[in-house]
Coordinates of C-alpha atoms and ligand atoms in Angstrom, one line a residue:
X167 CA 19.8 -10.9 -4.1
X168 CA 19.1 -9.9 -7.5
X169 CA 15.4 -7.9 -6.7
X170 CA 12.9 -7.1 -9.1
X171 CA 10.3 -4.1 -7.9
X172 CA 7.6 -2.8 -9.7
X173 CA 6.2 0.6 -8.5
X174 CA 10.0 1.3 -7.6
X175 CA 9.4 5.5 -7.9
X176 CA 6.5 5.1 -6.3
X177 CA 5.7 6.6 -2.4
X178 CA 6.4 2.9 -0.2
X179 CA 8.2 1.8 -3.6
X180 CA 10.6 4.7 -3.4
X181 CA 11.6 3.6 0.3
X182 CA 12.0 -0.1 -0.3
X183 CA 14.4 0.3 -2.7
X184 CA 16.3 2.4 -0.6
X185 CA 16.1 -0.5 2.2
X186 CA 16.8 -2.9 0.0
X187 CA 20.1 -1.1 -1.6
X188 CA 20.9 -0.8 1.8
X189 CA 21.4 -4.0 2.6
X190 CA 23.0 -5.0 -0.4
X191 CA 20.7 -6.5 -2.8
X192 CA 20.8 -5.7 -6.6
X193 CA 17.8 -3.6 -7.3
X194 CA 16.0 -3.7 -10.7
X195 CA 13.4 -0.8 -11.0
X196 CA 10.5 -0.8 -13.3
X197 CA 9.9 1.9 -14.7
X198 CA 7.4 3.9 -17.4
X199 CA 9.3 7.3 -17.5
X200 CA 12.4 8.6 -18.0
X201 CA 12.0 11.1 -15.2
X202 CA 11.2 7.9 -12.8
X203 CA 14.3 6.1 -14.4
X204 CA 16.7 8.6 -13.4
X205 CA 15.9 8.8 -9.9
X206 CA 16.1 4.7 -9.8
X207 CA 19.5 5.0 -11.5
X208 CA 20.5 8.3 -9.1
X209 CA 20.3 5.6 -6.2
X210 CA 22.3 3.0 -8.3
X211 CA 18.8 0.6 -9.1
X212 CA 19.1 -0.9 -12.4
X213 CA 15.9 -0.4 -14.5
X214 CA 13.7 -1.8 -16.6
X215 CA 11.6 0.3 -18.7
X216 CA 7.5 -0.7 -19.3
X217 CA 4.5 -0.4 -18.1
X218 CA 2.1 -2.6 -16.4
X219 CA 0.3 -3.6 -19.2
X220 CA 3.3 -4.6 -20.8
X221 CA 3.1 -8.1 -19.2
X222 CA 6.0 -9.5 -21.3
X223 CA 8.8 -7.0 -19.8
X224 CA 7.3 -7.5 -16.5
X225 CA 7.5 -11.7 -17.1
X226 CA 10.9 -11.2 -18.2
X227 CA 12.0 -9.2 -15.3
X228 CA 10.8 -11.4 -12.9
X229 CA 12.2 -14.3 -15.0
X230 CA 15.9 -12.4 -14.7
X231 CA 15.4 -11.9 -11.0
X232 CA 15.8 -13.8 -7.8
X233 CA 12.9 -12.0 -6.2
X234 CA 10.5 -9.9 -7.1
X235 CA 8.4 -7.3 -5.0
X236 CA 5.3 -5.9 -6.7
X237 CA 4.0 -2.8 -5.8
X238 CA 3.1 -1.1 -8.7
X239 CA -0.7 0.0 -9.3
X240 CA -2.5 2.3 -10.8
X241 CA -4.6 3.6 -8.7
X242 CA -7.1 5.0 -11.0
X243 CA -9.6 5.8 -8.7
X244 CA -12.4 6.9 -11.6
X245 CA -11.9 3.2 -12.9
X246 CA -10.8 1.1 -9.8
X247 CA -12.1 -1.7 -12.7
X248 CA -9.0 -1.1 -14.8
X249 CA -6.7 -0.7 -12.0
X250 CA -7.7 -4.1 -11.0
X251 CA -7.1 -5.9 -13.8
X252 CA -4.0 -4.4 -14.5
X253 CA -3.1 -5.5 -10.9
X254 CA -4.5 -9.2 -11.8
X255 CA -2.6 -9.6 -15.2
X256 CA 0.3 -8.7 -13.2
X257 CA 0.1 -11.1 -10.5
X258 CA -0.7 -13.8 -13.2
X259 CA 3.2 -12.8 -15.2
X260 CA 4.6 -12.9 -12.3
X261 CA 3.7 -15.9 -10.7
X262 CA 3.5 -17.7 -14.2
X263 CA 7.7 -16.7 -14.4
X264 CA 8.4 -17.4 -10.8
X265 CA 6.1 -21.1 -10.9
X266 CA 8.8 -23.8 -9.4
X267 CA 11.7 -21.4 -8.7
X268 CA 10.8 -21.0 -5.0
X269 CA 11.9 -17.4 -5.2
X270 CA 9.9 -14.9 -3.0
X271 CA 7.3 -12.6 -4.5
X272 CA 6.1 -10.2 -2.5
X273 CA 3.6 -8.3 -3.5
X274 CA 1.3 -5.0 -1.9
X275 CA -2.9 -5.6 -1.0
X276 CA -4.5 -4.0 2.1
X277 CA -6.8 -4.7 4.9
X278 CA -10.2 -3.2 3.8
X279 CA -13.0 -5.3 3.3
X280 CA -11.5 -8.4 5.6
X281 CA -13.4 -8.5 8.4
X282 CA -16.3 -6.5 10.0
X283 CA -16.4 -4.7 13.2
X284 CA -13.2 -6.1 14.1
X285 CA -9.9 -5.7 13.8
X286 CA -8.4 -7.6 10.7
X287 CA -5.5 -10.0 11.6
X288 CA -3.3 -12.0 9.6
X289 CA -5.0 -15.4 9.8
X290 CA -8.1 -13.5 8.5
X291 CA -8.0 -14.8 4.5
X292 CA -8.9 -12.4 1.8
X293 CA -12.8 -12.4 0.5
X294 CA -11.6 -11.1 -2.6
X295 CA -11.6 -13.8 -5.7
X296 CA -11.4 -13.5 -9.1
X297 CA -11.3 -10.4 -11.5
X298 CA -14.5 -8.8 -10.5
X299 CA -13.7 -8.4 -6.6
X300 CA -11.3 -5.5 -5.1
X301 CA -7.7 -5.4 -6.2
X302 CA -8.6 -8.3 -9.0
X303 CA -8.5 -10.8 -6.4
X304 CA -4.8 -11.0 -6.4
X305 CA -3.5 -11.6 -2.8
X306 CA -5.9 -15.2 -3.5
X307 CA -4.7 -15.6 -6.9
X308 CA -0.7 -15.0 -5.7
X309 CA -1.0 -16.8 -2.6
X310 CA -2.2 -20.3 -5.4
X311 CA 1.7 -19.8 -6.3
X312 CA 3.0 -20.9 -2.9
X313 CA 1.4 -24.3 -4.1
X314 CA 3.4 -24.0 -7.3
X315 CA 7.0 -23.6 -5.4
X316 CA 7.0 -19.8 -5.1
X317 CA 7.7 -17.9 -2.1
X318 CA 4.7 -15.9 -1.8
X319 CA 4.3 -13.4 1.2
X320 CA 1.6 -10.7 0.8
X321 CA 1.8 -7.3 2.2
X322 CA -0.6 -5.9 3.6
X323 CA -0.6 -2.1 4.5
X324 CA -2.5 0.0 6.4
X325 CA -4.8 2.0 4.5
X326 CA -2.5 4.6 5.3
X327 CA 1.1 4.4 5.4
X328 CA 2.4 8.1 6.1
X329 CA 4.9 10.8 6.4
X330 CA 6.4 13.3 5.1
X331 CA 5.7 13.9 1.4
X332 CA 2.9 10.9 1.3
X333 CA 0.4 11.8 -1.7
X334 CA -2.1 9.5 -1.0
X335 CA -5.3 8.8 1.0
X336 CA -4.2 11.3 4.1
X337 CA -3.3 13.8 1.7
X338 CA -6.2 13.8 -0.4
X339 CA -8.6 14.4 2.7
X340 CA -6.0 16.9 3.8
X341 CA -7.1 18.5 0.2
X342 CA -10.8 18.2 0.6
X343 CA -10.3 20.0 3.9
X344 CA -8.4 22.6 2.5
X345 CA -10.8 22.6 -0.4
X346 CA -14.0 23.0 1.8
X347 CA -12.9 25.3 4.1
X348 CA -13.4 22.7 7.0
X349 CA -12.1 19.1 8.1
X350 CA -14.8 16.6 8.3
X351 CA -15.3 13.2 10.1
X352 CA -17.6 10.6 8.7
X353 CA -20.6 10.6 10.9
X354 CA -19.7 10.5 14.6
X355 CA -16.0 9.1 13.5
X356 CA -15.7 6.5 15.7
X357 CA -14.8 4.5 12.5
X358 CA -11.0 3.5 12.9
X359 CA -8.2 3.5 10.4
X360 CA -5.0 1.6 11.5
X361 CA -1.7 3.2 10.2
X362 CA 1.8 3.1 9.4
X363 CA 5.1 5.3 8.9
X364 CA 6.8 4.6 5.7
X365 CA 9.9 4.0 6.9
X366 CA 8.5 0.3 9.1
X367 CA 6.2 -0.6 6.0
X368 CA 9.5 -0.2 3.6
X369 CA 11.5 -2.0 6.6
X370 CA 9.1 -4.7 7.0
X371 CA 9.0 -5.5 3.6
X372 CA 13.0 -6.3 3.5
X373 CA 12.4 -8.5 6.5
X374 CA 9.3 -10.1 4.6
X375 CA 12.5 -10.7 1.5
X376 CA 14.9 -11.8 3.9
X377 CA 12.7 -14.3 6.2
X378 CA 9.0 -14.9 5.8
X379 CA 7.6 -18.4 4.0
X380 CA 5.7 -19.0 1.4
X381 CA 2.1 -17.9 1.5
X382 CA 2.4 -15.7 4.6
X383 CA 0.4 -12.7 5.1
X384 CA 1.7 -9.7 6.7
X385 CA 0.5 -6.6 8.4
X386 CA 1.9 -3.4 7.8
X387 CA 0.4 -1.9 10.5
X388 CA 2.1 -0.1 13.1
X389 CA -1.4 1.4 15.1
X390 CA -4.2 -0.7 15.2
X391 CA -7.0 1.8 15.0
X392 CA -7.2 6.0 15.0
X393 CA -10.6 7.2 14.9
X394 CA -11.6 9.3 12.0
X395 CA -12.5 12.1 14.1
X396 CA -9.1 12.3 15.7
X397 CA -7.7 12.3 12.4
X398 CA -9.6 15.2 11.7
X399 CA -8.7 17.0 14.1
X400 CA -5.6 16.9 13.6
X401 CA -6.0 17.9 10.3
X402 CA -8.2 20.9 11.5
X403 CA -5.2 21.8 13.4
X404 CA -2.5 21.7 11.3
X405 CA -4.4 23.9 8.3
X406 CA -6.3 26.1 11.1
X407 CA -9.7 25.2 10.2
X408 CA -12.9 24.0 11.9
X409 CA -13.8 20.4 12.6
X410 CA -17.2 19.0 12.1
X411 CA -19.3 15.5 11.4
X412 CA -20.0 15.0 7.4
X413 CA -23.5 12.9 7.8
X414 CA -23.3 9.7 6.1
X415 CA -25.7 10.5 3.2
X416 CA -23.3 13.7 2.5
X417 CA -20.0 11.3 2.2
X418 CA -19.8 11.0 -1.0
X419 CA -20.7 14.2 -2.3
X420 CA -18.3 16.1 0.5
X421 CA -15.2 13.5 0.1
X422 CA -15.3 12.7 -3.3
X423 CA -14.2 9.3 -3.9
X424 CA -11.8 9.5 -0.6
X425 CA -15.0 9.0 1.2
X426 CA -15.5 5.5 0.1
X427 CA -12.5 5.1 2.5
X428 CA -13.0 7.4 4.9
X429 CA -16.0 6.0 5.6
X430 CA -14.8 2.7 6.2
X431 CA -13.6 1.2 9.7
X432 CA -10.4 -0.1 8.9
X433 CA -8.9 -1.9 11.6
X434 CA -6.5 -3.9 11.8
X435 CA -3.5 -5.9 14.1
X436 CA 0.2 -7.5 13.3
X437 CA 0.9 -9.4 16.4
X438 CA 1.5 -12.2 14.5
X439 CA 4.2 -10.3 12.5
X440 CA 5.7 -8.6 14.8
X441 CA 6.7 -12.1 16.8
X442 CA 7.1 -14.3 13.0
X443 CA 9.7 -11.6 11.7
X444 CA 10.6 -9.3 15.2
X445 CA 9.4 -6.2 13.1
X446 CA 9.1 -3.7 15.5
X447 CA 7.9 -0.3 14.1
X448 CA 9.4 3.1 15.4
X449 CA 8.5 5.4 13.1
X450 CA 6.4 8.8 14.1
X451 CA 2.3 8.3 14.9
X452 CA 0.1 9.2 12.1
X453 CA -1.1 12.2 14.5
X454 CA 2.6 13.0 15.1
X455 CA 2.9 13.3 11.5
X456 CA -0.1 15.3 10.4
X457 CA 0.4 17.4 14.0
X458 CA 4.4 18.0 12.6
X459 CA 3.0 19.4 9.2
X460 CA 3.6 16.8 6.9
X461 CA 0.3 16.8 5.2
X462 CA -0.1 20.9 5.7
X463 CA 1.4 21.6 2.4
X464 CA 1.2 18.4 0.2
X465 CA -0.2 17.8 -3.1
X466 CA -2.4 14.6 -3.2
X467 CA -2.7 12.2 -6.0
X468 CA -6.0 13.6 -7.1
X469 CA -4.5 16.6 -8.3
Ligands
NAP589 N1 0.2 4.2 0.4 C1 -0.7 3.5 1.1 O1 -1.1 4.1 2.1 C2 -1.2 2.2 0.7 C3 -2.1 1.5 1.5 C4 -2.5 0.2 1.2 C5 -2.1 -0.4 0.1 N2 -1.2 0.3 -0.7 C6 -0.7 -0.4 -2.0 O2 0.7 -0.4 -2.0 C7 1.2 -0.3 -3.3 C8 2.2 0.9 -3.4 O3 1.4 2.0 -3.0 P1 2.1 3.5 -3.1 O4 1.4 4.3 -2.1 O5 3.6 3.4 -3.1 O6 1.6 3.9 -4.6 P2 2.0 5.1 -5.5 O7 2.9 6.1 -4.7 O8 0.8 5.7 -6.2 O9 3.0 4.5 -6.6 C9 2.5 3.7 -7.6 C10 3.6 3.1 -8.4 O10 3.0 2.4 -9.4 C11 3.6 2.8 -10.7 N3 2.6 2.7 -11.7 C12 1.4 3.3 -11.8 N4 0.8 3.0 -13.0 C13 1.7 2.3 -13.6 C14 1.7 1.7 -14.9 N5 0.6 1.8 -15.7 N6 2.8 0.9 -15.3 C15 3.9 0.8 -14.5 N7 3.9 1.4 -13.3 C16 2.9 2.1 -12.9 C17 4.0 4.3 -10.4 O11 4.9 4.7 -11.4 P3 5.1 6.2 -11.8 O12 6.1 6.8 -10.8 O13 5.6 6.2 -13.2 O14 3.8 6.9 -11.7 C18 4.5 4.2 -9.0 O15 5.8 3.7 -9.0 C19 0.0 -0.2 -4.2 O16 -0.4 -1.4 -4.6 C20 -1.1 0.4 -3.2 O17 -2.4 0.1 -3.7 C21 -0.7 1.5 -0.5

């Protein structure tokens, strides 16, 4: 399959095009930078140079493809506003080119904010609708397209999806940590964060390509539920520093805007993927990970 993916360079992208070249499909990359280009074109991706906001290259592309798989965001965590429009306006090009082709668009959200004091699980709908809610709204606003004869199938990862190299959420609290001379818990961090290894997210998403219909909804999500506080510990250990509870009211100004996450419980099952696609994930445990040193000498996204 001729496969369109935005956010090709970036830490899951980076690993679904890998998959996906893997198996044979024809990969077109977008991309913003020459450095990001040459890495796509390295692995043999084709690429398509623009940025998000350049909603006619991204129209086009999709037009030109037989699938598209959007990860791309840009995670600008001092303006989550922008970040979510961007991500809206993209969803909107995409399904506008895709609208009667009844190609697959895939396309990344998460699992925060679906459900309360309980796991999350696929036949949990999103909240989120319109441009002013989390993520623009646009795992509602794509899934409209599977009405419109487009394959939609929404991914939905685990607020962390880890390993080796990962710059994101783990990584960042690995750097306030490092930063503050201790790694802290929120309160008594028995809040939960379900998890993933990069390597099932980016495998899950080929079998998502390959077999699941329009308008499903799957879980990235290889652990259900770590508490924050082991998390923390295992962060503790790996940089050799003490552990202790941050109290709510000292989130914020301890975390930094991590702690809008960290604070969360963030739960979450995929029994229903694992038997609608027989994704089974293999990949190391977050604590296995953090334990193994991945995250003891990574630079974060923040910085
Ligand atoms: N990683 C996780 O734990 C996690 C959890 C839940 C949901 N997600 C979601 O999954 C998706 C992929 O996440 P990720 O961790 O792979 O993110 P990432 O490593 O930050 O990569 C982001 C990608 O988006 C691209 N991008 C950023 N701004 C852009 C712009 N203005 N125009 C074009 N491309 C732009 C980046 O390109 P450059 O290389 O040029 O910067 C990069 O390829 C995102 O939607 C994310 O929110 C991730």
């Amino acid at each position: 399959m001729r496969v369109f993916v935005t956010g090709a360079s970036g830490w899951i992208g980076s690993a679904v095009v890998d998959e996906l070249l893997g198996a044979g499909h024809e990969v077109t990359g977008l991309s913003r930078s020459e450095a990001s280009a040459a890495v796509l074109q390295s692995k043999g991706a084709r690429v398509r140079r623009g940025d998000l906001d350049d909603l006619a290259s991204i129209r086009a592309g999709a037009e030109a493809a037989e699938a598209v798989i959007h990860l791309a965001n840009k995670h600008d965590w001092s303006n989550p506003a922008a970040s979510s429009a961007a991500e809206r306006a993209a969803v909107q090009a995409i399904g506008d080119a895709l609208a009667g082709t009844d190609r697959p668009f895939l396309l990344a959200s998460g699992v925060a904010g679906l459900t309360q004091g309980r796991p999350a699980t696929e036949d949990d709908p999103s909240p989120f609708h319109g441009p002013d809610s989390p993520r623009g709204g646009s795992e509602n606003l794509a899934l409209e397209f599977a009405d419109r004869g487009v394959r939609t199938v929404s991914l939905r990862f685990a607020p962390t999806v880890h390993g080796a190299g990962d710059h994101g959420f783990i990584a960042t609290i690995t750097a306030v940590a490092r930063e503050k001379g201790v790694s802290g818990y929120p309160g008594d961090g028995t809040n939960r964060w379900a998890a993933v290894h990069r390597s099932d997210a980016a495998g899950l998403v080929a079998l998502g390509l390959a077999k699941a219909p329009a308008g499903a909804r799957l879980h990235a999500v290889a652990e259900d539920g770590i508490p924050t506080r082991d998390i923390a510990e295992a962060i503790g250990r790996s940089l050799g520093l003490p552990v202790t509870s941050i109290a709510p009211a000292d989130i914020q100004g301890h975390f930094g805007w991590i702690g809008t996450f960290f604070g969360m419980d963030l739960p979450a099952t995929s029994t229903a993927t694992r038997e609608l696609l027989s994704w089974e994930p293999t990949g190391p445990t977050l604590i296995g990970d953090i334990d193994a040193g991945g995250y003891s000498t990574r630079t974060p996204m923040a910085e």
